[in-house]
Amino acid sequence: MFVPDGFQPPLGLRSEVFLLEPLGPQHNERDHAAWMSSIEHIHATPGFGDPLDPDPWPRPMTLAENLEDMLMHARHHHDREGFTYTVLDAATKDVIGCVYIYPLHGEDLTADVRSWVRSSHADLDAPLWRAVSEWLTSDWPFTDMRFAAR
């Protein structure tokens, strides 16, 4: 069990600088542009770019492949298997990152959390981490979480 029956995942998170909302196909073009422009920065972000992974994400994909990935994340959200939120700039609504909340293998109610921001918004890496950490503690039912180290 990743989250208890009856738990309603939050619809998002707001700060003065960014907004989180569930990732969906409506974000495809903006999401694709965000991570494609920031592959090196994301690989340098804790939780991404594992040197032992022969095909680490992100890697170049077509817009159609990205849409398939988004539909998978939306299914996981619907089925409560994991929760992916897009990070939007509060002023422009541009996609500037993403947050992944998935179960830590073999651990009930323990979240494995990863986030990235596009390289043009690298200054938001730590504020996003702090905001999401507080949000997971206050609004989610996890007994523990492992957020990729900052």
XYZ file of N, CA and C in Angstrom:
450
model
N 0.842 -1.176 0.000
C 0.000 0.000 0.000
C 0.890 1.243 0.000
N 0.735 2.071 -1.024
C 1.518 3.292 -1.087
C 0.849 4.405 -0.289
N -0.441 4.590 -0.514
C -1.221 5.534 0.290
C -2.466 4.800 0.771
N -2.988 5.180 1.932
C -4.158 4.479 2.464
C -5.409 4.674 1.604
N -6.293 3.678 1.633
C -7.594 3.829 0.983
C -8.267 5.065 1.565
N -8.938 5.806 0.741
C -9.639 6.994 1.201
C -8.810 8.261 1.191
N -7.476 8.132 1.110
C -6.640 9.331 1.050
C -6.818 9.996 -0.309
N -7.084 11.277 -0.295
C -7.212 12.046 -1.535
C -5.924 12.826 -1.779
N -5.171 12.467 -2.806
C -3.930 13.198 -3.090
C -4.228 14.680 -3.314
N -3.392 15.551 -2.784
C -3.598 16.983 -2.991
C -3.638 17.338 -4.476
N -4.426 18.337 -4.799
C -4.532 18.791 -6.180
C -3.324 19.609 -6.602
N -2.513 20.000 -5.643
C -1.321 20.750 -5.995
C -0.750 21.481 -4.806
N 0.161 22.371 -5.111
C 0.859 23.168 -4.117
C 1.123 24.527 -4.743
N 0.943 25.587 -3.953
C 1.184 26.945 -4.438
C 2.250 27.624 -3.596
N 3.120 28.317 -4.271
C 4.041 29.233 -3.602
C 3.979 30.532 -4.404
N 4.684 31.526 -3.958
C 4.705 32.784 -4.706
C 5.429 32.639 -6.033
N 6.314 31.645 -6.126
C 7.172 31.502 -7.293
C 6.726 30.391 -8.237
N 6.185 29.301 -7.687
C 5.800 28.176 -8.533
C 4.511 27.545 -8.039
N 3.904 26.767 -8.944
C 2.686 26.005 -8.670
C 2.956 24.566 -9.056
N 2.391 23.639 -8.296
C 2.434 22.233 -8.682
C 1.019 21.802 -8.991
N 0.859 21.056 -10.070
C -0.421 20.446 -10.396
C -0.143 19.095 -11.026
N -1.106 18.162 -10.921
C -0.871 16.835 -11.489
C -0.470 16.913 -12.969
N 0.569 16.190 -13.305
C 1.070 16.150 -14.679
C 0.048 15.443 -15.568
N -0.201 16.018 -16.715
C -1.138 15.410 -17.648
C -0.801 15.770 -19.079
N -1.530 15.204 -20.029
C -1.229 15.423 -21.441
C -1.320 16.888 -21.866
N -2.066 17.695 -21.115
C -2.161 19.117 -21.447
C -0.821 19.836 -21.275
N 0.116 19.228 -20.586
C 1.431 19.825 -20.359
C 2.478 19.348 -21.370
N 2.100 18.487 -22.296
C 3.087 17.780 -23.115
C 4.108 18.692 -23.791
N 3.664 19.653 -24.563
C 4.614 20.478 -25.313
C 5.503 21.291 -24.383
N 4.917 21.882 -23.340
C 5.700 22.705 -22.410
C 6.664 21.843 -21.585
N 6.218 20.650 -21.187
C 7.075 19.733 -20.439
C 8.246 19.274 -21.298
N 7.946 18.876 -22.512
C 8.974 18.412 -23.436
C 10.030 19.491 -23.646
N 9.599 20.715 -23.876
C 10.534 21.825 -24.074
C 11.378 22.061 -22.820
N 10.759 21.929 -21.654
C 11.467 22.190 -20.395
C 12.609 21.209 -20.188
N 12.321 19.922 -20.257
C 13.391 18.971 -19.948
C 14.359 18.792 -21.109
N 13.896 18.923 -22.339
C 14.821 18.793 -23.478
C 15.868 19.905 -23.455
N 15.502 21.072 -22.928
C 16.448 22.185 -22.874
C 17.379 22.084 -21.672
N 17.177 21.064 -20.837
C 17.886 21.017 -19.557
C 18.458 19.643 -19.227
N 18.713 18.826 -20.213
C 19.156 17.451 -19.967
C 20.403 17.409 -19.090
N 21.412 18.203 -19.394
C 22.646 18.169 -18.593
C 22.385 18.603 -17.155
N 21.577 19.644 -16.983
C 21.261 20.116 -15.629
C 20.513 19.033 -14.848
N 19.567 18.370 -15.489
C 18.796 17.316 -14.807
C 19.714 16.151 -14.452
N 20.593 15.756 -15.355
C 21.533 14.664 -15.043
C 22.403 15.007 -13.841
N 22.671 16.283 -13.620
C 23.489 16.709 -12.479
C 22.662 16.872 -11.201
N 21.351 16.713 -11.302
C 20.445 16.860 -10.165
C 20.393 15.550 -9.394
N 20.480 15.605 -8.049
C 20.383 14.359 -7.266
C 19.141 13.547 -7.637
N 19.350 12.237 -7.820
C 18.259 11.343 -8.178
C 18.159 11.048 -9.663
N 18.946 11.745 -10.473
C 18.919 11.549 -11.924
C 20.338 11.309 -12.417
N 20.460 10.771 -13.610
C 21.773 10.597 -14.223
C 22.628 9.542 -13.559
N 22.032 8.432 -13.145
C 22.784 7.338 -12.532
C 23.834 6.827 -13.513
N 25.127 6.897 -13.154
C 26.175 6.459 -14.083
C 26.117 4.964 -14.396
N 25.412 4.177 -13.566
C 25.291 2.739 -13.829
C 24.112 2.411 -14.736
N 23.236 3.378 -14.970
C 22.076 3.171 -15.837
C 22.522 3.368 -17.282
N 22.378 2.336 -18.124
C 22.839 2.463 -19.507
C 21.981 3.416 -20.344
N 20.774 3.731 -19.870
C 19.871 4.597 -20.631
C 19.148 5.541 -19.664
N 19.907 6.440 -18.995
C 19.278 7.283 -17.971
C 18.325 8.307 -18.576
N 17.271 8.598 -17.823
C 16.382 9.683 -18.197
C 16.939 10.943 -17.572
N 16.868 12.066 -18.213
C 16.273 12.256 -19.541
C 17.242 11.920 -20.668
N 16.638 11.519 -21.734
C 17.337 11.284 -22.983
C 16.425 11.837 -24.073
N 16.947 12.252 -25.189
C 16.089 12.817 -26.231
C 14.937 11.879 -26.593
N 13.746 12.452 -26.644
C 12.535 11.721 -27.041
C 11.712 12.638 -27.936
N 10.869 12.043 -28.722
C 9.952 12.824 -29.541
C 8.800 13.328 -28.669
N 8.055 14.252 -29.194
C 6.882 14.759 -28.501
C 5.867 13.626 -28.275
N 5.738 12.721 -29.243
C 4.820 11.579 -29.110
C 5.280 10.637 -27.997
N 6.587 10.395 -27.896
C 7.110 9.543 -26.820
C 6.900 10.200 -25.457
N 7.071 11.510 -25.409
C 6.843 12.228 -24.159
C 5.379 12.121 -23.745
N 4.472 12.219 -24.720
C 3.047 12.088 -24.419
C 2.750 10.708 -23.833
N 3.334 9.660 -24.378
C 3.148 8.312 -23.818
C 3.599 8.267 -22.358
N 4.735 8.893 -22.084
C 5.260 8.949 -20.727
C 4.291 9.705 -19.804
N 3.750 10.802 -20.291
C 2.799 11.581 -19.485
C 1.526 10.789 -19.210
N 1.050 10.076 -20.199
C -0.151 9.259 -20.000
C 0.105 8.160 -18.971
N 1.316 7.595 -18.973
C 1.677 6.600 -17.961
C 1.630 7.228 -16.569
N 2.227 8.407 -16.417
C 2.212 9.076 -15.110
C 0.785 9.418 -14.685
N -0.050 9.838 -15.615
C -1.452 10.140 -15.292
C -2.185 8.875 -14.842
N -1.905 7.740 -15.484
C -2.499 6.455 -15.058
C -2.038 6.101 -13.646
N -0.745 6.246 -13.385
C -0.232 5.962 -12.040
C -0.940 6.829 -11.005
N -1.138 8.103 -11.329
C -1.813 9.018 -10.409
C -3.248 8.527 -10.163
N -3.948 8.241 -11.233
C -5.340 7.761 -11.125
C -5.421 6.478 -10.308
N -4.478 5.561 -10.542
C -4.475 4.264 -9.856
C -3.774 4.302 -8.496
N -3.271 5.499 -8.108
C -2.645 5.712 -6.805
C -1.359 4.894 -6.630
N -0.670 4.651 -7.742
C 0.590 3.912 -7.724
C 1.782 4.845 -7.573
N 1.596 6.093 -7.884
C 2.628 7.112 -7.823
C 2.006 8.419 -8.261
N 2.672 9.515 -7.911
C 2.090 10.826 -8.167
C 3.154 11.732 -8.762
N 2.857 12.259 -9.947
C 3.776 13.150 -10.630
C 3.096 14.497 -10.805
N 3.813 15.531 -10.398
C 3.304 16.892 -10.491
C 4.221 17.715 -11.377
N 3.613 18.493 -12.270
C 4.394 19.439 -13.044
C 4.611 20.681 -12.186
N 5.733 21.326 -12.382
C 6.050 22.566 -11.678
C 5.913 23.695 -12.693
N 5.022 24.623 -12.394
C 4.755 25.747 -13.289
C 5.265 27.038 -12.669
N 5.777 27.926 -13.498
C 6.121 29.269 -13.060
C 4.811 29.955 -12.660
N 4.756 30.527 -11.469
C 3.512 31.117 -10.966
C 3.024 32.266 -11.838
N 3.922 33.001 -12.437
C 3.531 34.158 -13.239
C 3.170 33.791 -14.670
N 4.004 32.951 -15.316
C 3.823 32.689 -16.749
C 3.099 31.382 -17.048
N 3.033 30.487 -16.090
C 2.472 29.132 -16.232
C 3.310 28.245 -17.141
N 4.545 28.670 -17.442
C 5.477 27.808 -18.181
C 5.864 26.627 -17.298
N 6.074 25.473 -17.906
C 6.588 24.322 -17.168
C 8.059 24.584 -16.871
N 8.397 24.510 -15.583
C 9.788 24.752 -15.190
C 10.381 23.563 -14.446
N 9.605 22.483 -14.287
C 10.148 21.316 -13.608
C 9.104 20.253 -13.374
N 9.476 19.300 -12.521
C 8.598 18.175 -12.244
C 8.969 17.572 -10.890
N 7.966 17.001 -10.219
C 8.156 16.300 -8.949
C 7.539 14.919 -9.088
N 8.297 13.890 -8.709
C 7.851 12.500 -8.773
C 7.762 11.965 -7.350
N 6.611 11.408 -6.994
C 6.403 10.818 -5.672
C 5.971 9.373 -5.909
N 6.879 8.454 -5.674
C 6.625 7.039 -5.930
C 7.000 6.232 -4.691
N 6.468 5.015 -4.580
C 6.809 4.218 -3.396
C 8.268 3.783 -3.412
N 8.864 3.787 -2.237
C 10.196 3.221 -2.093
C 10.011 1.709 -2.093
N 10.718 1.007 -2.936
C 10.532 -0.436 -3.100
C 10.601 -1.160 -1.765
N 9.548 -1.937 -1.492
C 9.510 -2.778 -0.306
C 9.125 -2.054 0.973
N 8.714 -0.804 0.883
C 8.401 -0.022 2.080
C 6.992 0.564 1.964
N 6.071 0.134 2.818
C 4.737 0.736 2.847
C 4.824 2.154 3.383
N 4.029 3.038 2.810
C 3.912 4.426 3.250
C 5.240 5.176 3.277
N 6.192 4.743 2.452
C 7.460 5.448 2.332
C 7.597 5.940 0.893
N 7.828 7.229 0.754
C 7.899 7.842 -0.570
C 9.337 8.041 -1.021
N 9.588 7.718 -2.279
C 10.839 8.029 -2.960
C 10.522 9.263 -3.805
N 11.146 10.379 -3.492
C 10.782 11.652 -4.113
C 11.971 12.205 -4.892
N 11.685 12.660 -6.094
C 12.706 13.279 -6.936
C 12.093 14.513 -7.592
N 12.924 15.489 -7.835
C 12.430 16.685 -8.521
C 13.545 17.256 -9.391
N 13.135 17.989 -10.405
C 14.073 18.707 -11.253
C 13.442 20.023 -11.665
N 14.302 20.961 -11.990
C 13.856 22.205 -12.612
C 14.699 22.432 -13.850
N 14.163 23.185 -14.780
C 14.928 23.462 -15.999
C 16.125 24.331 -15.654
N 17.148 24.243 -16.467
C 18.408 24.929 -16.162
C 18.230 26.435 -16.021
N 17.290 27.020 -16.735
C 17.061 28.459 -16.629
C 16.473 28.856 -15.280
N 16.019 27.872 -14.500
C 15.441 28.115 -13.178
C 16.193 27.346 -12.092
N 17.484 27.118 -12.319
C 18.285 26.320 -11.389
C 18.262 26.871 -9.970
N 18.041 28.159 -9.826
C 17.984 28.755 -8.492
C 16.773 28.268 -7.691
N 15.842 27.579 -8.345
C 14.658 27.062 -7.642
C 14.825 25.624 -7.164
N 15.951 24.976 -7.476
C 16.159 23.596 -7.024
C 15.937 23.464 -5.521
N 16.649 24.230 -4.726
C 16.548 24.120 -3.262
C 15.206 24.616 -2.723
N 14.671 25.761 -3.189
C 13.348 26.170 -2.692
C 12.246 25.153 -3.019
N 12.313 24.530 -4.187
C 11.330 23.499 -4.531
C 11.471 22.318 -3.585
N 12.703 21.879 -3.350
C 12.952 20.770 -2.429
C 12.374 21.072 -1.048
N 12.632 22.275 -0.539
C 12.118 22.648 0.794
C 10.592 22.666 0.816
N 9.978 23.288 -0.174
C 8.520 23.395 -0.212
C 7.864 22.021 -0.324
N 8.404 21.176 -1.189
C 7.836 19.838 -1.367
C 8.051 19.002 -0.107
N 9.195 19.116 0.523
C 9.451 18.380 1.764
C 8.426 18.753 2.835
N 8.159 20.038 2.998
C 7.154 20.489 3.974
C 5.763 19.987 3.597
N 5.426 20.059 2.319
C 4.126 19.631 1.814
C 3.914 18.139 2.060
N 4.932 17.341 1.798
C 4.816 15.900 2.009
C 4.641 15.571 3.489
N 5.237 16.370 4.349
C 5.113 16.154 5.789
C 3.738 16.581 6.296
N 3.201 17.661 5.753
C 1.942 18.207 6.278
C 0.686 17.644 5.616
N 0.742 17.335 4.326
C -0.483 17.000 3.588
C -0.558 15.573 3.061
N 0.454 14.786 3.314
C 0.503 13.419 2.809
C 0.619 12.453 3.983
N 0.243 11.180 3.781
C 0.211 10.221 4.893
C 1.486 9.404 5.084
N 2.575 9.814 4.483
C 3.780 8.990 4.522
C 4.379 8.940 5.925
N 4.862 7.761 6.272
C 5.576 7.613 7.545
C 7.043 7.961 7.380
N 7.514 7.933 6.134
C 8.903 8.278 5.847
C 8.995 8.681 4.383
N 10.007 9.455 4.061
C 10.240 9.806 2.662
C 11.736 9.902 2.429
N 12.129 9.537 1.228
C 13.517 9.631 0.800
C 13.543 10.581 -0.375
N 13.926 11.795 -0.117
C 14.017 12.812 -1.161
C 15.458 12.832 -1.618
N 15.693 12.682 -2.904
C 17.070 12.682 -3.420
C 17.826 13.850 -2.789
N 19.004 13.566 -2.281
C 19.785 14.540 -1.497
C 20.052 15.810 -2.288
N 20.009 16.907 -1.600
C 20.319 18.225 -2.178
C 21.630 18.687 -1.648
